[in-house]
Coordinates of C-alpha atoms in Angstrom, one line a residue:
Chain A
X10 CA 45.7 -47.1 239.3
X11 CA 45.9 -43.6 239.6
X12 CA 42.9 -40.4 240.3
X13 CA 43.8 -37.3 238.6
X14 CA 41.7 -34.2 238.7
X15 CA 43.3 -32.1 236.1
X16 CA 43.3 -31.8 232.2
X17 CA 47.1 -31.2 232.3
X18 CA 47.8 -34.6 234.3
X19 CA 45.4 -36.5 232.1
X20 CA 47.4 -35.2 229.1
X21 CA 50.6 -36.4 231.0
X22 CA 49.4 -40.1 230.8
X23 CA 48.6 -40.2 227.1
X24 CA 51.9 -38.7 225.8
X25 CA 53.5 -41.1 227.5
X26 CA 51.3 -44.1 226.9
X27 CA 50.6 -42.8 223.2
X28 CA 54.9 -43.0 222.8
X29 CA 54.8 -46.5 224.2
X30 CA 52.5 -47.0 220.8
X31 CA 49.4 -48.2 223.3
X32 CA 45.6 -47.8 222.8
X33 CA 43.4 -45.8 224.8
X34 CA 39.9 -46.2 226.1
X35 CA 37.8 -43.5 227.8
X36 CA 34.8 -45.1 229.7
X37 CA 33.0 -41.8 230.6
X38 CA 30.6 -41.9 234.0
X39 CA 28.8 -39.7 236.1
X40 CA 30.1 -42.2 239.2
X41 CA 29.1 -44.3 241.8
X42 CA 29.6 -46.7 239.8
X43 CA 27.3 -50.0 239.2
X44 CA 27.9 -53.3 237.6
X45 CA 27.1 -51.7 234.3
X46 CA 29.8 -49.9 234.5
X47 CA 31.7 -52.4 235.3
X48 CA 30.6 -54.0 232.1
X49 CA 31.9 -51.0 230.3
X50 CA 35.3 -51.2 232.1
X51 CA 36.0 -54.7 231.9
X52 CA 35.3 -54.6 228.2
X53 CA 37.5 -51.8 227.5
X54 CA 40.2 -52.9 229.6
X55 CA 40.0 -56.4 227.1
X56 CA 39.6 -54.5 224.0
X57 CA 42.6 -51.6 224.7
X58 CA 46.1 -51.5 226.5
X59 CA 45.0 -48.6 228.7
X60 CA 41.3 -47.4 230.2
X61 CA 40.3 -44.4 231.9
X62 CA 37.1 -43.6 233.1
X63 CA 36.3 -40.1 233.9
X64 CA 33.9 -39.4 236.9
X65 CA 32.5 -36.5 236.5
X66 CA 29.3 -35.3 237.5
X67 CA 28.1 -33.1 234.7
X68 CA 25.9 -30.3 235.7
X69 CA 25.2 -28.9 232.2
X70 CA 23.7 -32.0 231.4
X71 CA 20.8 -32.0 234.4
X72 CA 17.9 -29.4 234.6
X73 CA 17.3 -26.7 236.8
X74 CA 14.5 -28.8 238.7
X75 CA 16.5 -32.3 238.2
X76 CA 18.2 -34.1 240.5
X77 CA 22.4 -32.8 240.2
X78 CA 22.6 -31.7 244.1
X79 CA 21.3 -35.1 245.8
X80 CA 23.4 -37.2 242.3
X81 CA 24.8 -40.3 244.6
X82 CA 28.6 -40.2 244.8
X83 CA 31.1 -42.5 246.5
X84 CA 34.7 -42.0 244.8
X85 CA 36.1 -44.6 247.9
X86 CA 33.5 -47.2 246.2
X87 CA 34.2 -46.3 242.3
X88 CA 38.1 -46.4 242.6
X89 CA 37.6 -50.1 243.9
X90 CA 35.1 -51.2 241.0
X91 CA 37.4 -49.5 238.2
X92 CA 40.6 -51.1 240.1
X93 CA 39.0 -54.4 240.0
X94 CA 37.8 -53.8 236.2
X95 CA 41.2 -53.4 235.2
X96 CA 41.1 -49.5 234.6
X97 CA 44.3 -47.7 234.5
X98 CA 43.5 -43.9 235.4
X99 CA 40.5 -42.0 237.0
X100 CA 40.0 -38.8 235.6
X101 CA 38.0 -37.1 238.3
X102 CA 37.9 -33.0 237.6
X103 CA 36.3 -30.7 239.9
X104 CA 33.4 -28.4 237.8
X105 CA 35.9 -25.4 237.6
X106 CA 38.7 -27.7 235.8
X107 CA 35.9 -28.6 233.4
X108 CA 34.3 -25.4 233.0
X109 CA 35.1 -21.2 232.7
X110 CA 32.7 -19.2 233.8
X111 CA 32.3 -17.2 230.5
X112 CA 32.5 -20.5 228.4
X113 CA 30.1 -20.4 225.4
X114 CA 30.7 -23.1 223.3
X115 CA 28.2 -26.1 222.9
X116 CA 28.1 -28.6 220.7
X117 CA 24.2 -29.2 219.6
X118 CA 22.9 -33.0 217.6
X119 CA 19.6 -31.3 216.5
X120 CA 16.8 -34.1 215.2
X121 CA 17.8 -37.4 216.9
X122 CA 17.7 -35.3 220.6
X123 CA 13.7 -34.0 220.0
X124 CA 12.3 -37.1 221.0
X125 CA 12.2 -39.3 223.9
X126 CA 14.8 -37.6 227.0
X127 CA 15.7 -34.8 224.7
X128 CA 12.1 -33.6 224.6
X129 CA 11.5 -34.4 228.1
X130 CA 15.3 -32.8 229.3
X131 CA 15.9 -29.4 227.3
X132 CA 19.2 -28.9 227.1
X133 CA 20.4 -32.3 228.4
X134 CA 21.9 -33.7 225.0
X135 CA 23.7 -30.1 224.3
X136 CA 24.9 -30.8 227.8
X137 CA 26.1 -34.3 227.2
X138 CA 27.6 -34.3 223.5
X139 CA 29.4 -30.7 224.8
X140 CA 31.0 -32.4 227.7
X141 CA 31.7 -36.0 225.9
X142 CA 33.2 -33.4 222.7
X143 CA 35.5 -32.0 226.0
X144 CA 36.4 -35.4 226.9
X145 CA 37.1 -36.6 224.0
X146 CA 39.6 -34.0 223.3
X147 CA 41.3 -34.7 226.6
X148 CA 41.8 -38.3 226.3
X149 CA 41.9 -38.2 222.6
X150 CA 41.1 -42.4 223.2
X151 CA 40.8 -44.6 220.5
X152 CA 37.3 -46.1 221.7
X153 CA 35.1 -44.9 224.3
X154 CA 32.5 -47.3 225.7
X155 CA 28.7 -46.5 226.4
X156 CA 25.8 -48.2 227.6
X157 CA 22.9 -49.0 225.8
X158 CA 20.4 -48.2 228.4
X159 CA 21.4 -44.6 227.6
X160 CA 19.7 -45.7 224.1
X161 CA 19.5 -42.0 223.1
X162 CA 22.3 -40.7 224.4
X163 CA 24.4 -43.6 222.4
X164 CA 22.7 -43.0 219.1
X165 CA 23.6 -38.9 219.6
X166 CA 27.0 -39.5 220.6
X167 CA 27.3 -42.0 217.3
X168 CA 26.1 -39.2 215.1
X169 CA 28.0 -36.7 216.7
X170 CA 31.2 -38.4 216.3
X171 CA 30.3 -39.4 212.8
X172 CA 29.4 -35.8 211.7
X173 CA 32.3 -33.9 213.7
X174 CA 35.1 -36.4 212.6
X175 CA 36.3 -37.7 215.6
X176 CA 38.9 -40.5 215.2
X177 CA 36.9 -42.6 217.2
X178 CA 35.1 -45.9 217.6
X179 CA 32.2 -45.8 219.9
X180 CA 31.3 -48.9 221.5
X181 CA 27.7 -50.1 222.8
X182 CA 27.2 -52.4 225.6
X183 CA 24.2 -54.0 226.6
X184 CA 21.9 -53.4 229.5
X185 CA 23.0 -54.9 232.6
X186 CA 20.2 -55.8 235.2
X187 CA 19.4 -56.8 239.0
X188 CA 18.3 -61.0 239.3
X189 CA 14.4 -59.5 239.1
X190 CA 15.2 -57.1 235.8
X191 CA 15.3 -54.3 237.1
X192 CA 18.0 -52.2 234.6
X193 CA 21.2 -51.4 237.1
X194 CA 21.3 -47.6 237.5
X195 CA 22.6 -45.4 239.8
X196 CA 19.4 -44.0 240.4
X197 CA 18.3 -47.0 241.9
X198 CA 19.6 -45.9 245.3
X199 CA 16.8 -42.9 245.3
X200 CA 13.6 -46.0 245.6
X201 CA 12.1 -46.8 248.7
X202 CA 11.3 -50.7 249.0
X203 CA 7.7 -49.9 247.7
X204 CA 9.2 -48.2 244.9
X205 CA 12.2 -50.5 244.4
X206 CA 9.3 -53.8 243.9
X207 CA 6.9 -51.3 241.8
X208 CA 10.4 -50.5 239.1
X209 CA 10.0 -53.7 237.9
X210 CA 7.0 -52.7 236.1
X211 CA 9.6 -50.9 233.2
X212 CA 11.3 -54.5 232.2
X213 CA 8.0 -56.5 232.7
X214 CA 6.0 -54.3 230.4
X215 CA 9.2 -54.7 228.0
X216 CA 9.4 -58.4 228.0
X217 CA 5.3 -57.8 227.4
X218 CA 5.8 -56.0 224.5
X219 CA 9.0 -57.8 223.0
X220 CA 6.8 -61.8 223.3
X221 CA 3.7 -60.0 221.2
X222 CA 6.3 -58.1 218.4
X223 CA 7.8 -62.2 218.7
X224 CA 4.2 -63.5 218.4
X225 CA 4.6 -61.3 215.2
X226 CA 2.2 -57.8 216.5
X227 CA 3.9 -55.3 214.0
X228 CA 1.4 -52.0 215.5
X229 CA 3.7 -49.7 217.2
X230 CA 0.0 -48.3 218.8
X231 CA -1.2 -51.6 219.9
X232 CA 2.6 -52.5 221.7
X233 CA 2.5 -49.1 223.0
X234 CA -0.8 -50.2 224.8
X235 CA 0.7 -53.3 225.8
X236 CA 3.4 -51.5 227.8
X237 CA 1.1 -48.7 229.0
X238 CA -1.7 -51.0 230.4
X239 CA 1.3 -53.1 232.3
X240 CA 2.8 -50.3 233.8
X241 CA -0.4 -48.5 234.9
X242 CA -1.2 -51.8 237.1
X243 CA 1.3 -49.9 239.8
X244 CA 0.3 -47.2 241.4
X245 CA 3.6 -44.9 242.2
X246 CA 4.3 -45.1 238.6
X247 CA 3.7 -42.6 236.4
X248 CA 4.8 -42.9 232.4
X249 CA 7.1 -40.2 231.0
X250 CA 6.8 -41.7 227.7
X251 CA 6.9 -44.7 225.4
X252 CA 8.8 -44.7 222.3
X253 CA 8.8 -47.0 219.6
X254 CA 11.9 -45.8 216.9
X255 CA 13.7 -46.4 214.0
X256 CA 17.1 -47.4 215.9
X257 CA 19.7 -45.3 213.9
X258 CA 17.6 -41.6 213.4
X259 CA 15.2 -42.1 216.2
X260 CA 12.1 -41.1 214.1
X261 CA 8.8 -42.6 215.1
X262 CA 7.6 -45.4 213.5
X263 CA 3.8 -46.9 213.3
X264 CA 4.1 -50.1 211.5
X265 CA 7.2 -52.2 212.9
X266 CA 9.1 -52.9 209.5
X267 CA 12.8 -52.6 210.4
X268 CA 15.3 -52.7 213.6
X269 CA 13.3 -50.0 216.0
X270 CA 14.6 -49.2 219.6
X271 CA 11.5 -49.6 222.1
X272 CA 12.1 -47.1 224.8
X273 CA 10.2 -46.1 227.9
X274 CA 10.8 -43.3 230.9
X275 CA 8.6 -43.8 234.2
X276 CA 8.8 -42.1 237.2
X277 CA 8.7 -44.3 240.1
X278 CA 7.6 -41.6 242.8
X279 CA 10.2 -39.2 242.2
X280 CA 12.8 -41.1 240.6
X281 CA 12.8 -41.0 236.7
X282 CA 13.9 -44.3 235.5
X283 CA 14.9 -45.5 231.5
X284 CA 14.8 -48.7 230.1
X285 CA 14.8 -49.9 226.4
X286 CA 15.5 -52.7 224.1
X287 CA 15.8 -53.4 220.2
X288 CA 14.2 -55.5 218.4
X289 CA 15.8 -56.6 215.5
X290 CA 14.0 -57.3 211.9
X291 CA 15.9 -58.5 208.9
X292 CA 15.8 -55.5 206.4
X293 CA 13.8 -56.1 203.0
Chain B
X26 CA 53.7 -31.7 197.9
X27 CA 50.4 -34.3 197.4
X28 CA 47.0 -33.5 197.4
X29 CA 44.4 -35.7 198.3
X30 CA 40.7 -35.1 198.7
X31 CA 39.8 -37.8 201.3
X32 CA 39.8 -37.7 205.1
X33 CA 41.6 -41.3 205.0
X34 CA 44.5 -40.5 203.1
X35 CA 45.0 -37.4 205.8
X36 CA 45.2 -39.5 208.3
X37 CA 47.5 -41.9 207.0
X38 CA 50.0 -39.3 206.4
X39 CA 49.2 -37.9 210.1
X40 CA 50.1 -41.0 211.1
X41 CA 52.5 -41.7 209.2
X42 CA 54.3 -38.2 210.5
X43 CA 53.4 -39.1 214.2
X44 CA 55.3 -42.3 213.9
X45 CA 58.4 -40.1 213.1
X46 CA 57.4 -37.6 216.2
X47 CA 57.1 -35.1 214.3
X48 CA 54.5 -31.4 214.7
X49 CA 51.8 -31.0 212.5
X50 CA 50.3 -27.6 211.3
X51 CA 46.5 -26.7 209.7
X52 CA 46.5 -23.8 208.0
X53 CA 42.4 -24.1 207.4
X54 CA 41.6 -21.9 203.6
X55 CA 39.1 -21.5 201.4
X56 CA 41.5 -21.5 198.6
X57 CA 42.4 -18.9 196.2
X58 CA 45.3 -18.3 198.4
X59 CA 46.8 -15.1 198.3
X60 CA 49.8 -12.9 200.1
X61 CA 47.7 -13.2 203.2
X62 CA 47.8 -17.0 203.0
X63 CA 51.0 -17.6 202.0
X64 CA 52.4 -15.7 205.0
X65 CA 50.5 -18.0 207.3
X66 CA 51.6 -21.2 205.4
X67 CA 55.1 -19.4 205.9
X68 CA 55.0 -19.2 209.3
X69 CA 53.6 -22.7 209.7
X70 CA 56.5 -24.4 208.2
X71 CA 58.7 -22.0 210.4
X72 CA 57.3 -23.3 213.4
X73 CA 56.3 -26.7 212.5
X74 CA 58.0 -30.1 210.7
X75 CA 54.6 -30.1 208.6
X76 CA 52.0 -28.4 207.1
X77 CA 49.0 -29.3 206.1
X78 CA 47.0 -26.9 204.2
X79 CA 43.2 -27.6 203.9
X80 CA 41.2 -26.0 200.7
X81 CA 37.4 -26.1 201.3
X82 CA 35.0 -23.5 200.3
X83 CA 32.9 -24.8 202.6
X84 CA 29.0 -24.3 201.8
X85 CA 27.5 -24.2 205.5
X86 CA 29.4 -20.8 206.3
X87 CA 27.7 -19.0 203.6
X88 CA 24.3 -17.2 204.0
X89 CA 21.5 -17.8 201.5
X90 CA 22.2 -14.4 199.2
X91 CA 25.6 -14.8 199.9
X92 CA 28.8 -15.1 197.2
X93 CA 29.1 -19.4 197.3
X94 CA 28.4 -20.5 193.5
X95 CA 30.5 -17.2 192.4
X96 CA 33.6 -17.9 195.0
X97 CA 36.7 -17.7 193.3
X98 CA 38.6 -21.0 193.1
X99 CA 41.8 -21.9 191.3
X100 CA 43.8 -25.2 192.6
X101 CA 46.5 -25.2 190.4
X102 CA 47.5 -21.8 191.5
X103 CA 46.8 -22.3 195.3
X104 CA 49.3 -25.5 194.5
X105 CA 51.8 -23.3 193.6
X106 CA 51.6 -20.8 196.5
X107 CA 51.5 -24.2 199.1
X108 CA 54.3 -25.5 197.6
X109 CA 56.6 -22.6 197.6
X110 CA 55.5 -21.5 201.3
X111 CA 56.9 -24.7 202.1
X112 CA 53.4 -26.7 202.7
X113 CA 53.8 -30.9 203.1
X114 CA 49.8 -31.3 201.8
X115 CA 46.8 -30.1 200.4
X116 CA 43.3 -31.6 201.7
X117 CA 41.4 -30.3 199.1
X118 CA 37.6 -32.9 199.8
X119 CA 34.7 -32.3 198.4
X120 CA 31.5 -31.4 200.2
X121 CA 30.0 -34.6 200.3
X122 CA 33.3 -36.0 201.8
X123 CA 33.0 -33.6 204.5
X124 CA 29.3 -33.8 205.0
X125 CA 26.5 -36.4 204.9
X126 CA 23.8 -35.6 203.7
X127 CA 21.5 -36.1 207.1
X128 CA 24.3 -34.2 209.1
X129 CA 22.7 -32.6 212.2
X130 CA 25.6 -31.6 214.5
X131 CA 26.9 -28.3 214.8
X132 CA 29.3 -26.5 217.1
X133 CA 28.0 -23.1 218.4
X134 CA 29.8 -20.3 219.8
X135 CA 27.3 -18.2 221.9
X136 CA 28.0 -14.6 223.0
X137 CA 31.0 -13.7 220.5
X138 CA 29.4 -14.2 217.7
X139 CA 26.2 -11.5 218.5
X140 CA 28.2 -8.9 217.0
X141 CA 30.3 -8.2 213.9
X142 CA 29.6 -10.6 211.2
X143 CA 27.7 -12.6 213.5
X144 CA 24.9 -10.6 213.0
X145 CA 24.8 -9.9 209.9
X146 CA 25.7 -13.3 208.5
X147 CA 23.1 -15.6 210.8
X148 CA 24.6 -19.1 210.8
X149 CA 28.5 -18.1 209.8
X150 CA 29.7 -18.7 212.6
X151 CA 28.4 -22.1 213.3
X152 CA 29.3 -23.0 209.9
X153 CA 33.1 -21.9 210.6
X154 CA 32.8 -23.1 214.0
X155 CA 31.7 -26.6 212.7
X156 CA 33.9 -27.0 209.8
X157 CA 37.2 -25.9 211.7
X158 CA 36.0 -28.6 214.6
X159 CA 35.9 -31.5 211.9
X160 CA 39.3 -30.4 210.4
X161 CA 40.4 -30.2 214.1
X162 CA 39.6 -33.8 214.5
X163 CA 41.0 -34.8 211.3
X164 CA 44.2 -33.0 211.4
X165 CA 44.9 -33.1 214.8
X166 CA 47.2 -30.4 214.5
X167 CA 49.9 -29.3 217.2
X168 CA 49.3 -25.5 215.7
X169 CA 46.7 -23.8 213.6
X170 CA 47.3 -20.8 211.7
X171 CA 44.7 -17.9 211.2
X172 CA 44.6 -14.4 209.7
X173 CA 43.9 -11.4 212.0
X174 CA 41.6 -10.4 209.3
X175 CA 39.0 -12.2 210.3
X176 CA 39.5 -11.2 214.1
X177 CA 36.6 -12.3 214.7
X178 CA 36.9 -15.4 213.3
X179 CA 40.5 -15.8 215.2
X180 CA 38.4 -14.9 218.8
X181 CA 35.7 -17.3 218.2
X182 CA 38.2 -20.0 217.4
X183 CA 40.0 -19.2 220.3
X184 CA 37.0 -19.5 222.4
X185 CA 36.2 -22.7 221.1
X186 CA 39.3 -24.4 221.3
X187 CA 39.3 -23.4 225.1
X188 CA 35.8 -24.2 226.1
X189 CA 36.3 -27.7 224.2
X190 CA 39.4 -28.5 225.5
X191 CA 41.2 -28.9 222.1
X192 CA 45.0 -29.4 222.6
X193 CA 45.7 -27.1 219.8
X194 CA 47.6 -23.8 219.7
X195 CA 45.9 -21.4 217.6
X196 CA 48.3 -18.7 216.1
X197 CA 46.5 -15.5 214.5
X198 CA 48.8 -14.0 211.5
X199 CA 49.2 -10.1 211.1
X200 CA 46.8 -8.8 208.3
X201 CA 48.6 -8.5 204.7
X202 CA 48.4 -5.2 202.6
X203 CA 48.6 -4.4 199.2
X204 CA 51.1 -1.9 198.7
X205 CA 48.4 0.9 198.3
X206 CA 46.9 -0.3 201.4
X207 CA 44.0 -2.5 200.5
X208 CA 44.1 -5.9 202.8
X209 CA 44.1 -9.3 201.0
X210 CA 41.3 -11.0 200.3
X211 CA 40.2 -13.5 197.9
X212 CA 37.3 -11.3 197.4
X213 CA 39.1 -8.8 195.8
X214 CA 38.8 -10.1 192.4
X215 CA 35.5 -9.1 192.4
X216 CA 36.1 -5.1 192.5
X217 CA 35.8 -3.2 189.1
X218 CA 38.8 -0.7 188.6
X219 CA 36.5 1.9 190.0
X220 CA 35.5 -0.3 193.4
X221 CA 39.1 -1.1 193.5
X222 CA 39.9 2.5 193.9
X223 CA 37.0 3.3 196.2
X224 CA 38.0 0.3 198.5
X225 CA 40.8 1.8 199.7
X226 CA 38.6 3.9 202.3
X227 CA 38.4 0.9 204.3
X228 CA 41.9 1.3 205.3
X229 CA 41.6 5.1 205.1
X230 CA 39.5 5.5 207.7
X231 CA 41.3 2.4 210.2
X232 CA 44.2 4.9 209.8
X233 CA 42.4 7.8 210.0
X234 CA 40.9 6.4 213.2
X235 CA 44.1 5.6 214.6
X236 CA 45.9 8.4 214.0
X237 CA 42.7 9.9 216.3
X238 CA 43.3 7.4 219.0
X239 CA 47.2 7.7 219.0
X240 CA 46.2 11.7 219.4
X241 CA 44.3 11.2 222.6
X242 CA 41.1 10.8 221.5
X243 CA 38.9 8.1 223.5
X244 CA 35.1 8.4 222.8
X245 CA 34.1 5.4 221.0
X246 CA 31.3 7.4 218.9
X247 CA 34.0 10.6 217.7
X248 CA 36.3 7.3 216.3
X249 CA 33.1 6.2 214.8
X250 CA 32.0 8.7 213.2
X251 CA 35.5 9.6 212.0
X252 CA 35.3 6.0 210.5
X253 CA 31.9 6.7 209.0
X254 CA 32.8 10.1 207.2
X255 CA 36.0 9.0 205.6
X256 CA 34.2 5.5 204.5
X257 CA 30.7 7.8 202.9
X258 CA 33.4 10.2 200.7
X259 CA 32.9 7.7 198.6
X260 CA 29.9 6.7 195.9
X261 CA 29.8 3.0 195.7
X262 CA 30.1 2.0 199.7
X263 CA 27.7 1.0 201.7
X264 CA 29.1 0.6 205.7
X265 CA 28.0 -2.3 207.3
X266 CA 29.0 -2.1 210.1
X267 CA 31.9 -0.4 212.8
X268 CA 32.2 -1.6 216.0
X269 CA 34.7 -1.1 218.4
X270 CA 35.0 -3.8 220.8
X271 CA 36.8 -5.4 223.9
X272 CA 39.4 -7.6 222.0
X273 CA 38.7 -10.7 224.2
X274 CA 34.6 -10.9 224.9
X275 CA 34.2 -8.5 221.6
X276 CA 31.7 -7.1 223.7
X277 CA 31.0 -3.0 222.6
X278 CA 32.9 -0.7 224.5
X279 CA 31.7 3.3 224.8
X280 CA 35.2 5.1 226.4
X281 CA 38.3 3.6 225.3
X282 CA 40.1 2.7 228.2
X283 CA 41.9 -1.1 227.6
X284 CA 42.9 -2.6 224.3
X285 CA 40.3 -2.2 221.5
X286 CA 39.4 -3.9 218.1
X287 CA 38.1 -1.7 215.4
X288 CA 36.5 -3.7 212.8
X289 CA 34.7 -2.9 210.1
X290 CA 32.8 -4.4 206.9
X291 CA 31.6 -2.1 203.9
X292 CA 30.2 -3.2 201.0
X293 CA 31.7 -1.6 197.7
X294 CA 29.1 -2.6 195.3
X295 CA 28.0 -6.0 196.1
X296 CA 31.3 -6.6 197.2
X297 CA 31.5 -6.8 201.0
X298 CA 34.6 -6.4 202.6
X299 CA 36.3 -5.9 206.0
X300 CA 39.5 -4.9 208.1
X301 CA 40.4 -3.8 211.3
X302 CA 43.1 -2.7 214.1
X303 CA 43.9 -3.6 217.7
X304 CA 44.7 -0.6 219.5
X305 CA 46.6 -2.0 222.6
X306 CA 46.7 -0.1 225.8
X307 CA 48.1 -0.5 228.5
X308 CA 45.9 -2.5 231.3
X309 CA 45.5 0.1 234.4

């Protein structure tokens, strides 16, 4: 398995791999690289003949007051978890190979990105669908692989693809979690072990709110409650927001009649933390 | 030659072609082809094994009060020009093949698109930038072909293609002239006999304004304004704009002092059209 850090080299590979007649993943990451990930690798390596994952940490796609300067990064570490995952090539470009300094194209998904971390991080989604839209031209793969903890971000990249064209099949793959629940991220690393014991209050109040939609609660306001009241037990927490959506345009919703994505943002301290699930109704 | 009006049957001949290792070509039109057209689908074939020309007046690039229900359009003609340039297909779709109705991503071009026609026609340039993206991803083109016309079209494409990493060569086309002068353009149906005589000032004045620029002359304003009195001889025009600009950033320049575009739009009547020069000089 190979790290290249350059457009041209990346290019390189899929000639020749795309005159062997093979299929191409792209597993795009920001690195340091968790067993969600690995999820997303393992997958693509059993679904295509040929998987890169791209490591890049994307600063177009963090705010000025976010976290892009302390971002964890161990390439040592990732190159060993995309070995073992079966990847074939890290792509792994420096900013400047990514970006010219008097670049001034974006791509923009307007409606789906007002709500939820596109109202709470201007400019993220422009960020992401602008450097996913580059990386997608670059590997030109015939799937790319995302998870569905970035609930959002996989619904915008959907749409994107579906209204730009793109020859390609976007795959979602579920949530993978710690033993206690806790939603793997690579944030993580940024909670002390007060914080790291308070997190668990995102996937508690979610398992709260998914046994009363079960119990058959159809109130978007009173669930909302649910997972408020749950998470404001801890005392380092403090709720970003709590969304309760129509899954495919991400519009609110107030009574629970279809498929709706529940979706929450807490900071723990100062780590901002997502977590989500859907909960599936049979359409009338 | 075929024509087919679906994204699907593109791609099957892409594919198809691929398979045989051979280039592709988009020569991206609005149809009602003309001289200017055909020397682009010309050179396509030239420099590729095949050509596909797309034929899309495509609605987003058009302003509110602007000419979209009166475009000209005639297929079997445009057929007839493709297949004598030596074109392999027409995508002719309709709109609601290329756009869903709850569409909400566009591609923007910042900076470049301030100016010119950018400014006067708010939303153009997304619209192009957009609809050339989607053609872009369903083409996949090794080459696309572009009059110098619309320079600033042709810049803003440029830019795109770099800042999104497209693997496409984008070749601009030198502008074709009636034999009094007038450039091609589909709008030129519209003139009156009397318009049609008046429009020739458009290219009066470019010449007039070279002809000052080949003499010495380098004060931005004096080419102007030369520009600007040859174009208001004349009854039925109304200048929209003149600009000359840094060919590259198409930022205004006020001395002369490395290559230039001079670009201008006039409407004669309610006709708007435009032309333009590069006056190349030497870098110091």
């Amino acid at each position: 398995m190979d790290t290249v850090k350059t457009i041209k080299e990346v290019r390189e590979y899929i000639k020749q791999w795309r005159r062997q007649g093979l299929s191409v993943a792209l597993v795009p990451t920001m690195g340091y690289l968790h067993d969600g990930h690995k999820s997303l690798v393992e997958r693509a390596s059993k679904e295509n003949h040929r998987v890169i994952v791209s490591i890049f940490v994307n600063p177009t796609q963090f705010g000025p007051n976010e976290d892009l300067d302390t971002y964890p990064r161990d390439l040592e570490h990732d190159k060993k978890v995309c070995e073992s995952a079966g990847a074939s090539l890290i792509f792994n470009p420096e900013p400047s190979e990514m970006y010219f300094d008097d670049r001034c194209t974006n791509v923009e998904v307007e409606g789906l990105t007002n709500g939820l971390c596109g109202a709470k991080r201007p400019g993220h989604f422009s960020g992401v669908c602008t450097v996913v839209s580059k990386l997608f031209n670059i590997v030109t793969p015939d799937r790319a692989y995302f998870g569905e903890k970035d609930a959002q971000q996989l619904a915008v990249i959907k749409r994107m693809v579906r209204d730009l064209s793109f020859d390609i099949e976007i795959v979602g793959c579920p949530i993978v979690r710690e033993k206690d629940g806790l939603a793997k991220s690579s944030r993580n690393i940024y909670l002390s072990k007060e914080e790291r014991q308070e997190a668990l209050s995102l996937n508690r109040s979610l398992r709260r709110a998914k046994k009363r939609l079960k119990d058959g609660e159809r109130d978007t306001n009173i669930i909302k409650k649910a997972i408020e009241e749950e998470i404001n037990k801890e005392t380092l927490s403090k709720i970003d927001y709590i969304e309760i959506i129509n899954s495919e345009d991400l519009k609110p919703v107030e009574k629970i009649e279809k498929t709706v994505l529940i979706a929450i943002a807490v900071f723990i301290g100062k780590t901002r933390l997502i977590d989500n699930f859907t909960f599936e109704m049979e359409e009338k």
